[in-house]
Coordinates of C-alpha atoms and ligand atoms in Angstrom, one line a residue:
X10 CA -23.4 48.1 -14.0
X11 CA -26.8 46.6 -13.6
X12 CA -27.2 43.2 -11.7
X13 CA -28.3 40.7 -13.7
X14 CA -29.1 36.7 -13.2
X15 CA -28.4 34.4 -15.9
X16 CA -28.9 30.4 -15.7
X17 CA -27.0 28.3 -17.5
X18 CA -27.9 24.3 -18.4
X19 CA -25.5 22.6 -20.3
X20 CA -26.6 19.4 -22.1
X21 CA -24.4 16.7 -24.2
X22 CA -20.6 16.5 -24.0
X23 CA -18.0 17.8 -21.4
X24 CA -17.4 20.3 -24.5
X25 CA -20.4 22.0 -23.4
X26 CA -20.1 22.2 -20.0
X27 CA -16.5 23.8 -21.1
X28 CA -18.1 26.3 -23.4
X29 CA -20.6 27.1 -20.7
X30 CA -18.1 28.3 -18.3
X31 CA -16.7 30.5 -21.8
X32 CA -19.7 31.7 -21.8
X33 CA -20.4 32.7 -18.3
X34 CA -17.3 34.6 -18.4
X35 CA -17.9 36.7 -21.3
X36 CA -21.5 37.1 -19.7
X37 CA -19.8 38.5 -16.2
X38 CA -18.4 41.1 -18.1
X39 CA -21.8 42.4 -18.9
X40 CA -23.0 42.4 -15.6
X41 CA -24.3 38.8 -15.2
X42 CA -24.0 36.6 -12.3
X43 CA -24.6 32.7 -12.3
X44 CA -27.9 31.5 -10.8
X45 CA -28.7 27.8 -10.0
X46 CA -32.4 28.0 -10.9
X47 CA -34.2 29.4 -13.7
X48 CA -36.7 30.5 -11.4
X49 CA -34.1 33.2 -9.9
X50 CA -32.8 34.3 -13.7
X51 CA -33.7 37.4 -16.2
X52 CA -31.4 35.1 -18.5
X53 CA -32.3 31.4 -19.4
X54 CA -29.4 29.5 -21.3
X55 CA -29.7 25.9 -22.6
X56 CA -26.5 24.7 -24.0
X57 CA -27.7 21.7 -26.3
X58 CA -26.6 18.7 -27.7
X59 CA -27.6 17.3 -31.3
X60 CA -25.5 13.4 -31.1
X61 CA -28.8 11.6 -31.0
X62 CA -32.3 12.2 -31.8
X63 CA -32.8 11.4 -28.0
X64 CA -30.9 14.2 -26.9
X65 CA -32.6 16.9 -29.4
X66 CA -36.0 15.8 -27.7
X67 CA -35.0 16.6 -24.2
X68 CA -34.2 19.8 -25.3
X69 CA -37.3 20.4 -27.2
X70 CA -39.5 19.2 -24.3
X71 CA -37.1 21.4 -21.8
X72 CA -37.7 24.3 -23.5
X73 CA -41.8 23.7 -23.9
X74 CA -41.2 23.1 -19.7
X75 CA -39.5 26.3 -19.5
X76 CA -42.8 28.4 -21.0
X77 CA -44.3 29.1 -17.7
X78 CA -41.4 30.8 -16.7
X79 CA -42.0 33.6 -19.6
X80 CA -45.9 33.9 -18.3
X81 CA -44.2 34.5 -14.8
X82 CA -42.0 37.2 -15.3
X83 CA -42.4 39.2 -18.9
X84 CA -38.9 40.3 -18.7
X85 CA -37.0 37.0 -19.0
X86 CA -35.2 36.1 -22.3
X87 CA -34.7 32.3 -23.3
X88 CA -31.7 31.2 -25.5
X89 CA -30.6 28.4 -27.3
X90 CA -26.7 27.7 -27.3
X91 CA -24.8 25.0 -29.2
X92 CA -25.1 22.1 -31.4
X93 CA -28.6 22.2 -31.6
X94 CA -28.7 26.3 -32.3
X95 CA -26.2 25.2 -35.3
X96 CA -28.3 22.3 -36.4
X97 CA -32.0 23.9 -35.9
X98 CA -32.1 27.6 -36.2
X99 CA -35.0 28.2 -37.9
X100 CA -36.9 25.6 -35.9
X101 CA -36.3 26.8 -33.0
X102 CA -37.0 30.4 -34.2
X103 CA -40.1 29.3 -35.8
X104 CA -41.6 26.4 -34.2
X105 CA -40.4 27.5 -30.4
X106 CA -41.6 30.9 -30.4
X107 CA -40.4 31.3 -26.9
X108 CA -37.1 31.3 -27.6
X109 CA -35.6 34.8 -28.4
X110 CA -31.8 33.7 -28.6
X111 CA -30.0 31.5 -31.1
X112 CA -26.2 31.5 -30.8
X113 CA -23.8 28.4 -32.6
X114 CA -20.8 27.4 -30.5
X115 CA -18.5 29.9 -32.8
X116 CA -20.5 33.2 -31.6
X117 CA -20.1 33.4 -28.4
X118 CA -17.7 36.1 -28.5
X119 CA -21.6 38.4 -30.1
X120 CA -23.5 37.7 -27.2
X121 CA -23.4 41.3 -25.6
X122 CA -24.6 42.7 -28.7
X123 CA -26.7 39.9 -29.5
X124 CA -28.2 40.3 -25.5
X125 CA -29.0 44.0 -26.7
X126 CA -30.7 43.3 -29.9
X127 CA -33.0 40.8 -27.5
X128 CA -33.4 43.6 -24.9
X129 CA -35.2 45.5 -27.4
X130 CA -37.8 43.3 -28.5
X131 CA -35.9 41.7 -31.3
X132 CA -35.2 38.3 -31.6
X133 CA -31.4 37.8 -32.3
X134 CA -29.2 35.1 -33.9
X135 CA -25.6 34.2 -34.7
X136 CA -25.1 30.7 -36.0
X137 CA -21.3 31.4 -38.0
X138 CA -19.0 28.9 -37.7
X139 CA -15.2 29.8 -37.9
X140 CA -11.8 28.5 -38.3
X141 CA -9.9 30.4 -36.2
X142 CA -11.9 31.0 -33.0
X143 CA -10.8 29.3 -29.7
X144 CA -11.5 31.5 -27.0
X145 CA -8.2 31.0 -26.3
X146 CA -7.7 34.0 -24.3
X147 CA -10.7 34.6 -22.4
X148 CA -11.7 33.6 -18.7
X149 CA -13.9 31.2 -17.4
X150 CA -16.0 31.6 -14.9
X151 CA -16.5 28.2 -13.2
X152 CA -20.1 26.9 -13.1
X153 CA -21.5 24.4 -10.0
X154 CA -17.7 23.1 -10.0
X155 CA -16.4 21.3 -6.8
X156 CA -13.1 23.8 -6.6
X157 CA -10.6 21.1 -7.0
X158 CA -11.2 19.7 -11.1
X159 CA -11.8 21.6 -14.1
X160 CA -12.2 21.1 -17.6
X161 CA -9.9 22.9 -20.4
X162 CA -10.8 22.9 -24.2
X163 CA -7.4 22.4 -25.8
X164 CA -9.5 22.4 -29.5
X165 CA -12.6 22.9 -31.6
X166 CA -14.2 21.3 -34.2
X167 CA -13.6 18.5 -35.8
X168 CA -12.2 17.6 -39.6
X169 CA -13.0 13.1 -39.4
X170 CA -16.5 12.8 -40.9
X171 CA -17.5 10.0 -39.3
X172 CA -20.3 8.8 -41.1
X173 CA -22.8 8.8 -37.8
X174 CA -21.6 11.8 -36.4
X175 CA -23.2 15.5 -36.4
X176 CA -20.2 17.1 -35.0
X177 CA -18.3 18.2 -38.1
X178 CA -21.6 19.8 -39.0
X179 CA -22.5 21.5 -35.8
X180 CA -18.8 22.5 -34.6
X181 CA -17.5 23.6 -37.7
X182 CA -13.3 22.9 -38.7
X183 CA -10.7 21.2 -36.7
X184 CA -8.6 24.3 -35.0
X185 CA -6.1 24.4 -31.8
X186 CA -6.0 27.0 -29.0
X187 CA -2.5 28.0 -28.3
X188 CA -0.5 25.9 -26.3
X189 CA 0.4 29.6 -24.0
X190 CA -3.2 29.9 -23.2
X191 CA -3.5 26.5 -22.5
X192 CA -0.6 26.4 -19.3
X193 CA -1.6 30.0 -18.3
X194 CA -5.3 28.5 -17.9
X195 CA -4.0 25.7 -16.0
X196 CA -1.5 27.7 -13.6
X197 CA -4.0 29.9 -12.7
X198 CA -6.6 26.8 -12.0
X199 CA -3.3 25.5 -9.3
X200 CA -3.3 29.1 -8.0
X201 CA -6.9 29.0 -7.0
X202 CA -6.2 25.3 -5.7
X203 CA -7.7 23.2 -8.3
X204 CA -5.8 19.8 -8.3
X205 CA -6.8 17.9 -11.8
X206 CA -7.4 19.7 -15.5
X207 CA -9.2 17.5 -18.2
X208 CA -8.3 19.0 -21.3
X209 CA -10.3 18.2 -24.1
X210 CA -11.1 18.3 -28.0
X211 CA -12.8 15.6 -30.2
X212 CA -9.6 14.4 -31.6
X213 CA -7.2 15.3 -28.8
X214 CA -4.3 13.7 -31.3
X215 CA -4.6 15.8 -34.0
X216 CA -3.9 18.7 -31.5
X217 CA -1.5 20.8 -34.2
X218 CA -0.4 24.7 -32.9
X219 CA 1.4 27.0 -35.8
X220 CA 1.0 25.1 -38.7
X221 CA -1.7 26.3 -41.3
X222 CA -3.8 24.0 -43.4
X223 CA -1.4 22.7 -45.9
X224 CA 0.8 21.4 -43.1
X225 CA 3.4 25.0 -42.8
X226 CA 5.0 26.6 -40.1
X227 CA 2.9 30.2 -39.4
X228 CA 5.6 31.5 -36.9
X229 CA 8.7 30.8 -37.2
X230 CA 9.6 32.1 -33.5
X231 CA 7.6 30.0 -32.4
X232 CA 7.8 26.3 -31.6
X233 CA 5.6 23.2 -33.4
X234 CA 3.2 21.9 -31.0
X235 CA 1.7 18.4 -31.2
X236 CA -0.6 16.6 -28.2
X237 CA 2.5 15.3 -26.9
X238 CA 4.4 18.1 -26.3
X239 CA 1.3 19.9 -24.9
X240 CA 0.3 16.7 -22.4
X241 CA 4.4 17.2 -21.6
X242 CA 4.4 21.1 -21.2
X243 CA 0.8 20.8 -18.9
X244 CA 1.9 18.1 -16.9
X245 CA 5.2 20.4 -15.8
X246 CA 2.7 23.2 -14.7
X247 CA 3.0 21.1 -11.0
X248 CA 3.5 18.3 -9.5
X249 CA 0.1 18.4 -7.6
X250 CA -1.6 18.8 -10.7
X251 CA -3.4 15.4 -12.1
X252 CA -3.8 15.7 -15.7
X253 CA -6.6 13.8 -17.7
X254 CA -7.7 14.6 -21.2
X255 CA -10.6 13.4 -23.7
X256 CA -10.9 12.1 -26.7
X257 CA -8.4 10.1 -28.3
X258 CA -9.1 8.9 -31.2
X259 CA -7.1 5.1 -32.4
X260 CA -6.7 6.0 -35.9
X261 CA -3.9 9.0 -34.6
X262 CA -2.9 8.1 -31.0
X263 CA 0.5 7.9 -30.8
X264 CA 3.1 6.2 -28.9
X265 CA 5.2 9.3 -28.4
X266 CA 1.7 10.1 -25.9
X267 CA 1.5 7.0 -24.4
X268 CA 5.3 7.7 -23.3
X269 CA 4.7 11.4 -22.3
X270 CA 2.3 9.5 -20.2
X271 CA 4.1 7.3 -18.9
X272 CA 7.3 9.7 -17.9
X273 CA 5.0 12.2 -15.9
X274 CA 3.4 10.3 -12.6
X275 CA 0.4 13.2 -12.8
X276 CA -0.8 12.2 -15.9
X277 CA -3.2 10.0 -14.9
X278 CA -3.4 6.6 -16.1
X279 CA -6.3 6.2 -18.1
X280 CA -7.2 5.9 -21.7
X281 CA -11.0 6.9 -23.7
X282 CA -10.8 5.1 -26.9
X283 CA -13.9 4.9 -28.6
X284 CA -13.8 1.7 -31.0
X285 CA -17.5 1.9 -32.2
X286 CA -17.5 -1.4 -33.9
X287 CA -15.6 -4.5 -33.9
X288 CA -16.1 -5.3 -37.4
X289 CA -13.7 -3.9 -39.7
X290 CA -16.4 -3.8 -42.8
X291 CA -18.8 -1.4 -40.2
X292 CA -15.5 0.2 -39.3
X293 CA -15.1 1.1 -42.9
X294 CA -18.4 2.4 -43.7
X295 CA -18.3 4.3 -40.5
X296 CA -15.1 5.8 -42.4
X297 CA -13.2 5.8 -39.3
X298 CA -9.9 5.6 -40.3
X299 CA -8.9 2.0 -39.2
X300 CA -9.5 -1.6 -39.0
X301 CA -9.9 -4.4 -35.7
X302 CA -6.4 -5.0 -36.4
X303 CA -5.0 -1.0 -36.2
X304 CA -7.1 -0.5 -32.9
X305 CA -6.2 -3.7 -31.3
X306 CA -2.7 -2.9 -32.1
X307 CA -3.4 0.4 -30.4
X308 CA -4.4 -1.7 -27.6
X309 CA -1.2 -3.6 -27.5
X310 CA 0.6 -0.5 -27.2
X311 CA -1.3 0.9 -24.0
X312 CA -0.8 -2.6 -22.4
X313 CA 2.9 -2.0 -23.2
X314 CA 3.6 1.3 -22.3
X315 CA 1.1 1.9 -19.7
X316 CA 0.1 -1.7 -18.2
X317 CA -1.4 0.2 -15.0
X318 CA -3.9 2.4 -17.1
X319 CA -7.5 1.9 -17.2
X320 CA -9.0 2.1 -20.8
X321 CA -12.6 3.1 -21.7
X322 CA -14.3 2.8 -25.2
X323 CA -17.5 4.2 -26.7
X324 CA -20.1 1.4 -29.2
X325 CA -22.8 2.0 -31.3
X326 CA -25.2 -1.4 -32.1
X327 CA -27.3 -0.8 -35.6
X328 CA -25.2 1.0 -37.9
X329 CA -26.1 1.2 -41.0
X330 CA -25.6 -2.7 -42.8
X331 CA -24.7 -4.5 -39.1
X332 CA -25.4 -8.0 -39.3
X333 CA -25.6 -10.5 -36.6
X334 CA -21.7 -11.2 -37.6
X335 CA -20.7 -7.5 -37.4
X336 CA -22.6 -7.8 -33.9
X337 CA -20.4 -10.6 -32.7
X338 CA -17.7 -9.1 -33.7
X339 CA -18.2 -6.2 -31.3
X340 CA -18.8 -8.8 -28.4
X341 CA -15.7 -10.6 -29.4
X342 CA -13.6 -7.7 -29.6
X343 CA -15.0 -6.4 -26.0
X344 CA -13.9 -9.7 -24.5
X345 CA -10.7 -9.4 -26.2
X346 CA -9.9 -5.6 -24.4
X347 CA -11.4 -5.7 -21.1
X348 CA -12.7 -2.4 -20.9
X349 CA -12.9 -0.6 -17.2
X350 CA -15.7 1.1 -18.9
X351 CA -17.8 2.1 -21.9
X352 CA -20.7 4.3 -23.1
X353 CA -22.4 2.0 -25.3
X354 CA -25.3 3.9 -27.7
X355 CA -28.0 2.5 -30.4
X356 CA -27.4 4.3 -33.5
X357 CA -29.5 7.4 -34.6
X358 CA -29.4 8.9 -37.9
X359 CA -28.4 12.1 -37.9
X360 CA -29.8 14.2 -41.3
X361 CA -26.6 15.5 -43.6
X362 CA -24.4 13.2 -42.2
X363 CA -22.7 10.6 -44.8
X364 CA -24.5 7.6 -43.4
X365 CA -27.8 9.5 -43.4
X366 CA -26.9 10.3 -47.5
X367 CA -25.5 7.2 -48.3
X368 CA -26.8 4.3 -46.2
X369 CA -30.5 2.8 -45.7
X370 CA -31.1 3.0 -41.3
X371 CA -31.9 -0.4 -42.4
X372 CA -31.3 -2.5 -38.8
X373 CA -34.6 -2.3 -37.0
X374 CA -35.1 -0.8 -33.5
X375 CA -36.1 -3.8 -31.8
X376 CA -32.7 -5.5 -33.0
X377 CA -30.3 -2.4 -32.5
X378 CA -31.8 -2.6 -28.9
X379 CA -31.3 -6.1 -28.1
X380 CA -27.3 -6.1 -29.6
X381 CA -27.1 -2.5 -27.0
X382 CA -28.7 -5.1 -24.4
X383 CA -26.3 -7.8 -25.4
X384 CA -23.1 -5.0 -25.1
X385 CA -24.0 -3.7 -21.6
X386 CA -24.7 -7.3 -20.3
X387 CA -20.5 -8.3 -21.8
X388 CA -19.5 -4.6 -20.0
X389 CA -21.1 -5.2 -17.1
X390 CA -19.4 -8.3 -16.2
X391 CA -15.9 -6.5 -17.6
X392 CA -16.4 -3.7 -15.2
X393 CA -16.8 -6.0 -12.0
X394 CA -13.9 -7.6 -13.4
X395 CA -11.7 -5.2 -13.9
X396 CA -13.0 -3.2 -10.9
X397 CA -12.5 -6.2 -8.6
X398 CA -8.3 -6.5 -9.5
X399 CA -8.4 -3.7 -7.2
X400 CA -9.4 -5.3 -3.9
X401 CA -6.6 -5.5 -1.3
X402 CA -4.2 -2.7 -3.1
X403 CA -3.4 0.1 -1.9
X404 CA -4.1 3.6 -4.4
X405 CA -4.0 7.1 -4.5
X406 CA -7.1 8.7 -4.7
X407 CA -8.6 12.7 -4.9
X408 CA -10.8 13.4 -3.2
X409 CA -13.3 16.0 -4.5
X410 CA -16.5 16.0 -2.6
X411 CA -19.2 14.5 -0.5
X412 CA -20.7 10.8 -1.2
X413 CA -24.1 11.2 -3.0
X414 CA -25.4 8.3 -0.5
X415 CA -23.6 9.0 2.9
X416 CA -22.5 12.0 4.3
X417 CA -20.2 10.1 6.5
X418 CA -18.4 9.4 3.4
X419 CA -16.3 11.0 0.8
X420 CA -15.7 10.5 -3.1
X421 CA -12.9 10.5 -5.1
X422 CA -11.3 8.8 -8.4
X423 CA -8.4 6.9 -8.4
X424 CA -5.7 7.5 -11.5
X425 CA -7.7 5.3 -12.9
X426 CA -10.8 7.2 -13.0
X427 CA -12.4 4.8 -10.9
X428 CA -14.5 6.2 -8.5
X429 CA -14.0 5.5 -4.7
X430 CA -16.0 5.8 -1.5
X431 CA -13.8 6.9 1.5
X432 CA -14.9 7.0 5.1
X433 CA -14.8 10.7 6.3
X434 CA -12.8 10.1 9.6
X435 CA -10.1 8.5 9.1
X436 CA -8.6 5.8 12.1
X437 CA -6.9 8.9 13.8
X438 CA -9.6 10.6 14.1
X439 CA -8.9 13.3 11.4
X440 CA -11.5 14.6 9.6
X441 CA -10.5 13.9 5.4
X442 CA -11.5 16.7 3.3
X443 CA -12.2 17.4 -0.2
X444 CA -8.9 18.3 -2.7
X445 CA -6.9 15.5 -0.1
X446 CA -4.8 13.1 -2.1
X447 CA -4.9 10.4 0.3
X448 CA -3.6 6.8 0.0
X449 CA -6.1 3.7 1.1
X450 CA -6.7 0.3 0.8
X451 CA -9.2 -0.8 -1.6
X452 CA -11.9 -3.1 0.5
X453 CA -14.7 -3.7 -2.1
X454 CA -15.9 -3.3 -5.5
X455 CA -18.6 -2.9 -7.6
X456 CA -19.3 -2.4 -11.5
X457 CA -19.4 1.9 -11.0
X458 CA -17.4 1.9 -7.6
X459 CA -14.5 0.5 -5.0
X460 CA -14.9 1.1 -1.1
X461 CA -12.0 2.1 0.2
X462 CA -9.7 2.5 3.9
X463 CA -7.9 5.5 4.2
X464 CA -4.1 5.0 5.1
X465 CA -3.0 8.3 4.9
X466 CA -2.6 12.2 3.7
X467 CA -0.2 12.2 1.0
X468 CA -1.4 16.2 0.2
X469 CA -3.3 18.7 1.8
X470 CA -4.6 21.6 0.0
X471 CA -4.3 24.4 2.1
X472 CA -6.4 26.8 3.4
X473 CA -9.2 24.6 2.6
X474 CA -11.7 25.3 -0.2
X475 CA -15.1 26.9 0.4
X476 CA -17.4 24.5 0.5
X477 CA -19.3 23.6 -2.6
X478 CA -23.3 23.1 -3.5
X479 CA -25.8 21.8 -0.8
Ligands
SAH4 N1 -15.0 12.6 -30.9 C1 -15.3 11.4 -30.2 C2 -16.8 11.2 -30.1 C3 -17.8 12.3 -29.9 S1 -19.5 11.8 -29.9 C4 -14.8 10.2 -31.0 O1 -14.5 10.4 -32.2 O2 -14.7 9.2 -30.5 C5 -19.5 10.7 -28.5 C6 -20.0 9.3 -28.9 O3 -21.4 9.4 -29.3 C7 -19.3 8.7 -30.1 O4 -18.1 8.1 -29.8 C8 -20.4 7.7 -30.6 O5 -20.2 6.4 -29.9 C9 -21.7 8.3 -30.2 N2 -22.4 8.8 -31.4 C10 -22.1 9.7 -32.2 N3 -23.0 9.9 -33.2 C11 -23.9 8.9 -33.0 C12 -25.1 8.6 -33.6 N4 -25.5 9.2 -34.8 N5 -25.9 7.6 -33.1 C13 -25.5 6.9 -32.0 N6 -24.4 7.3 -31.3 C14 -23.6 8.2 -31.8
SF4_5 FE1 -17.7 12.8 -34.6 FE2 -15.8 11.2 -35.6 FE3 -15.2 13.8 -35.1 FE4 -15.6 12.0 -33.1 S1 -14.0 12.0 -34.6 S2 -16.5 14.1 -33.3 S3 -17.2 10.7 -34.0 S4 -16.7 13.0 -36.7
F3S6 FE1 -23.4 16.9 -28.5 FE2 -22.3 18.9 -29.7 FE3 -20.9 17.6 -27.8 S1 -23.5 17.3 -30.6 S2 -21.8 15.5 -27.9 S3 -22.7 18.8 -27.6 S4 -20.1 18.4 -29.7

């Protein structure tokens, strides 16, 4: 078979870095190796985000950056992958006449034949959505990945309709890769001595294998499987296996999860539950499913069930009808949780969507910028807060590479997620190395980070990995 280059950039969520790796695996059956520059590629891949109008511009501008590149070498094809190919296929096709590729995250599976049709001359495009595919079967090829975590799409799609969100539009149905797949991914991962999976889907608790549509059993051999029982069934793949997972979503997160949680000591201990708004009439607009009062009793819950876990939230400022009230609301409520963290956004209509039919974008810019200004300056001080509780304990962290700043240090995250800055040598003299668990003593904090003393090994991976990147 013919040796062929093909660069990959994946933009937006972890989804897509996910879907990359699907993608380089189905490519490396055609003969197609990963490069880390475009400049080195016969194959060009941007795998492209739609959330805001923000992140659709990057793209846009990318691919204009990209032109040269096609002047250079005649030979070399340009694609579009993902949310934006769903969103902007004609566009792109139109407007970007550099691009000769157009593929929707539900089409991977034609990019051979699609790669042909492009080979010839042609361009090619495959934008279908489906309700069934999952990729569940198929192997990933790991892309610039440190050896030791991995990401694992447990589920596609999405069925909420938020009223912001593109998702639903871009990713098609709601549907759940079976659970098998799921551990044999993860075995395998252990087997080539990766040491933490994050398994993700939009809605991680609506996670549902063998029941159709209306709510029936499909095979009756087989077991019901909810998020629980799949968190449970992963975490028993090994005991050296951390376990994280993204997104849950308040209106459906159960306590039976928080308890599989709190049963298995390699699930980590740490919580992503975007609230959005603290307002319960923005809430209800936003049709997300549930009120201050429901997620605040989600809170209770963690706090009760899992009072070591570290929780993290997503905001938007400038929805649709947010008045100053709304916006204090949102303050009050972030003072009320203590996040460990947040991604905090200013909202961006999204054409189709139900806000974007319904609702006037009637908060101006300047004001949607000064509430996001007001919610970072309330995280802020909540991070160093929560970050600082640390200090003088003693934690378990992985560590899975070289500090960006020092390469005297290493980085890790505790269960927590919180990143931490080791020393290298430790006060034996041993040389840490990445994929160590290692136990320390936290000696600092900031908002984003702790320093930390190491104590001691608690797990070596062994042999140790190939070293990673530059
Ligand atoms: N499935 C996840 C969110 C995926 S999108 C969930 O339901 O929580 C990630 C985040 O982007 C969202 O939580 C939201 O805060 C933000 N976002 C989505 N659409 C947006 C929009 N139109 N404008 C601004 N932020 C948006
Ligand atoms: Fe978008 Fe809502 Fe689905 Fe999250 S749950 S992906 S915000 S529609
Ligand atoms: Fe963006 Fe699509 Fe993920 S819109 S956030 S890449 S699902």
């Amino acid at each position: 078979m013919m040796d062929k280059k093909v660069y990959i950039e994946s933009y937006g969520c972890q989804m897509n870095v996910s879907d990359s790796e699907v993608v380089a695996g189905i490519l490396a059956k055609q003969g197609y190796t990963p490069v880390d520059r475009p400049e080195n590629a016969d194959l060009v891949l941007l795998n492209t985000c739609s959330i805001r109008d923000k992140a659709e511009q990057t793209v846009l501008n990318r691919i204009d950056g990209l032109q040269h590149l096609k002047r250079k070498n005649r030979d070399l094809k340009l694609g579009v992958l993902g949310c934006m190919a769903e969103r902007m296929r004609e566009e792109l096709l139109e407007k970007k006449q550099v691009v000769d590729l157009v593929v929707g995250p539900d089409a991977y599976r034609s990019l051979p034949g699609l790669l042909e049709e492009v080979g010839s001359g042609q361009k090619a495009v495959n934008v279908l959505l489906s309700r069934e595919e999952t990729y569940g079967e198929l192997e990933p090829v790991r892309l610039g990945s440190n050896g030791i975590t991995a990401f694992v799409t447990i589920m596609r799609g999405c069925d909420n309709m938020c009223a912001f969100c593109v998702v639903p539009f871009t990713r098609g149905r709601e549907r759940s890769r079976d659970p098998r797949t799921i551990v044999e991914e993860c075995r395998n991962l252990v087997e080539q001595g990766y040491r933490e999976v994050t398994l993700l889907g939009q809605n991680v608790d609506s996670y549902r294998w063998n029941v159709d549509s209306r709510g029936d059993v499909k095979d009756p051999d087989q077991p019901v499987t909810d998020f629980a029982d799949l968190l449970d069934q992963v975490a028993r793949v090994s005991p050296l296996l951390r376990v994280r997972y993204s997104t849950s979503h308040p209106k459906d997160m159960t306590d039976k999860v928080l308890e599989v949680m709190a049963r298995h000591p390699n699930i980590c201990d740490y919580i992503h539950l975007p609230v959005q708004s603290g307002s319960s009439a923005v809430l209800e607009r936003m049709n997300r499913g549930y009120t201050r009062a429901w997620y605040l009793d989600r809170i209770a819950a963690i706090r009760r069930i899992l009072p070591q876990a570290a929780i993290s939230t997503d905001i938007i400022t400038g929805f649709c009808g947010e008045t100053e009230e709304d916006h204090q609301q949102t303050l009050s409520l972030m003072e009320e949780v203590g996040y460990d963290m947040a991604y905090m956004f200013k909202y961006s209509e999204r054409p189709k969507t139900l806000a974007a039919r319904k609702y006037p974008d009637d908060v101006p810019d300047d004001v949607k910028g000064r509430r996001l200004q007001e919610v970072i300056d309330v995280q802020n001080k909540q991070s160093l807060a929560r970050m600082q509780r640390y200090v003088g304990r003693e934690q378990e962290v992985l560590i899975e590479g070289v500090s960006r700043r020092s390469a005297e240090h290493l980085f890790g995250r505790n269960s927590q997620n919180a990143a931490v800055i080791v020393p290298r040598t430790m006060p034996d003299g041993h040389d840490l190395r990445p994929g160590d668990l290692v136990r320390v003593t936290v000696s600092g904090a900031t908002s984003g980070s702790l320093k930390a003393e190491p104590l001691a090994i608690v797990h070596r991976r062994e042999p140790a990995p190939e070293p990673v990147g530059a």
